[in-house]
Amino acid sequence: MKHTPHILSALLVSLLLVTGCAPKFTTEEGDSYSLLINRDGETLGYDPGSGVAIITDRGFAFKDLNKNGTLDPYEDWRLGVEARAADLVSQMSVEQMAGLMLYSAHQAIPARGRGRFGATYNGKSFEESGADAADLSDAQVKFLTDDNLRHVLITSVESPATSARWNNNAQKLAEGIGLGIPVNISSDPRHGSNPYAEFNAGAGGDISMWPGTLGITASFDPDLMKQFGQIASEEYRALGIATALSPQIDLATEPRWGRFNGTMGEDPRLAADMAKAYVDGFQTSDGSSEIEGGWGYHSVNAMVKHWPGGGPEEGGRDGHFGFGAYAVYPGNNLKDQLEPFINGAFKLNGGTGMASAVMPYYTISYNQDSKHNENVGNAYSKYIITDLLREKYGYDGVVCTDWGVTGDVETVDQFQGKSWGVETMSVPERHYMAIEAGIDQFGGNNEMGPVMEAFEMGVAQHGESQMRERFEQSAIRLLRNIFRVGLFENPYLDPAETEKTVGNPEFMKAGYEGQLRSVVMLKNSGQVLPAKESLKVYIPQRHIPAGRDWFGRETEERWIDAFNPEVVAKYFEIAETPEQADFALVGINSPAGGTGYDRGDLEKGGNGYVPIPLQYGTYTAEDARATSIAGGSPFEDFTNRSFRGKTVVAQNSNDMKMVTATRQKMGQKPVVVVVNVSNPMVFSEIEPWSDAILVHMGVQDQAIMDILSGAREPSALLPFQMPSDMRTVEEQFEDVPRDMQIYTDSEGNGYDFAFGLNWSGVISDSRVSKYK
């Protein structure tokens, strides 16, 4: 017999009165779900349409998630996380545990089209299907139902309210299946700034906008990083996101690395302090939101990445591709790479203790395995995962592979699988090797088939009892992270509350303040800044050359405004020509040096490996290694990946030409250069032609204008060194921080770690003395 929530509540109250036990809960109706509010207990959210019943004990209400009519320990919110997880695992089949060990491929909400991130709805594209934006795609229904997957990575969402409604649909489906395990939704970082967007005090947005973590690090203030974590976690939970695939705490000791701008800089101590603050901010709940041990309804699991540090990539080539498979240690300095983990994310100030999950990087940590002598990707290395992470450093949280690590690959330069060191194995064999190494979860894998095949391989080698015990070990770790954040009690969201929370005016203001504190002033010759708001400014357009994106798709050549003219016009009068202007404002990006691999070089008889320049102009790598430290791939018949003697030019070399051309056009009038930096760069090509230089790591144009006009004083410091030339870049060690000869400008200032200017000159405060 089925009852509506109102009738069900009335029957429960009657039953409690008859048995002489007064009810200790009340009922409320949510957007598409019901709430049971236990007095001095947890609030339960459930969808009556999922088939879940409510049972009572001593006047309190509980969800009967496995629908057996009995209050099982895992359903009892009065018990601790460990007891609940252990009970639930004891009831799970191997197939259910295998599904728990999956983490979905990227899911757009909704998934439009049929491309890499597209999907079908009832067999049709989203556009053809008539589906609602919050509906589950066919693939999502399949992996939740048939593959027992419960960890979903979402990317773009149509709106915050759509995200909330999609969450409710996914939770309803999961709640009605098997043991009623809720969906743990995750996200990569999503709080970046839109340069063209305008900040208006008191106005909200889609989500608060902050500088990247490297920009927040430039504040040298861990409290700012913690504040970001606290705000971002509230917004994440309002979107349904309970796990952050962040922070990226790789130590940025290799200045050419393509993921440098996602890090917390190159200094071990500063990066450790920032990592600790970030994770504390995301994971900690307090007051009425706390459930147990600092965890609760405001908590977001932090999956720190990438163990044991993805920074020391040889030549700066990235591990998403086979040409960047190797991390090298010419300075024998793995110790510093581990610092942000062992003295940062694993040693928190807050009650949660340590980051709840870790992601190893794709790379082979070359010749670091002193026990098994294996050179395989980190996810396959028993030394890296079990001996080092688990045993030496005592980590017992979830270890999840990076996305696509078990996939097949055919060349070194295509965006495919990333099974470095085990390319010749089958997909199930790779799963088994990773499980044997200590991995709990597989990122980007929607199907449980290969995990089940790995289980059978383990049964053949170890016996069924031992393999089930191994799966249970991973399942308990994974379930802790779902229990701790309260998803078993209430995974549902009120879309109206989501809209109020995400991007609210208070959060937008805090993000904008963070942007202002992330801009570094490197030069201010003759104190041309701050500029009076009545001045006329000339802003040359910026040229974007044709090229290819991360996935190999062609991008068109175009010209763009370097800054939003509407924003600039609120501070200065825009001049059409240099002759009309009082000063020039040039907006550029740091040199785009490419990936370090060129198939054209291979076709001409080379090995395919080329330099990654940190300068704009033509560069010949005369000082590069004659023989690479690491090399070797089933797809190459050589091991020396040296690029010595090869010549390249940055993809955006026109940025340099724009600076020098503007200098010529302006004559003696001031030229102010603003650089969006993704990596350290050689400033000798543009600094002599600039009167003032600001650098940032992703902010709104308005933040730049506030500083240029003097509405705010610059206060940030460089979280990394700027090299004097490419020779020092080639000679530095990939694994050693702060080991380059720094650039010294025409004012005599060295662009070193912790350098920055304010209106009075070189900043020398407590931050500098603490970290430099």
XYZ file of N, CA and C in Angstrom, residues 413 597-610:
45
model
N 51.336 11.419 -28.848
C 50.896 12.810 -28.959
C 49.394 12.972 -29.167
N 56.204 19.144 -28.059
C 56.248 18.064 -29.053
C 55.671 18.591 -30.353
N 56.325 18.236 -31.471
C 55.893 18.714 -32.786
C 55.999 17.570 -33.789
N 54.847 17.084 -34.261
C 54.858 15.986 -35.228
C 55.574 16.406 -36.510
N 55.540 17.705 -36.821
C 56.254 18.182 -37.992
C 57.750 17.917 -37.891
N 58.314 18.077 -36.700
C 59.733 17.782 -36.486
C 60.001 16.300 -36.717
N 59.078 15.462 -36.279
C 59.221 14.014 -36.462
C 59.203 13.666 -37.947
N 58.308 14.291 -38.678
C 58.183 14.009 -40.105
C 59.397 14.480 -40.898
N 60.142 15.420 -40.319
C 61.359 15.914 -40.968
C 62.597 15.133 -40.550
N 62.394 14.055 -39.798
C 63.530 13.228 -39.395
C 63.997 13.446 -37.970
N 63.365 14.380 -37.233
C 63.725 14.595 -35.838
C 63.025 13.591 -34.933
N 63.189 13.784 -33.642
C 62.531 12.877 -32.682
C 61.173 13.389 -32.224
N 60.787 14.572 -32.710
C 59.485 15.140 -32.340
C 59.528 16.073 -31.149
N 60.621 16.039 -30.395
C 60.700 16.836 -29.156
C 61.326 18.195 -29.449
N 60.646 19.243 -28.945
C 61.079 20.615 -29.199
C 61.044 21.396 -27.884
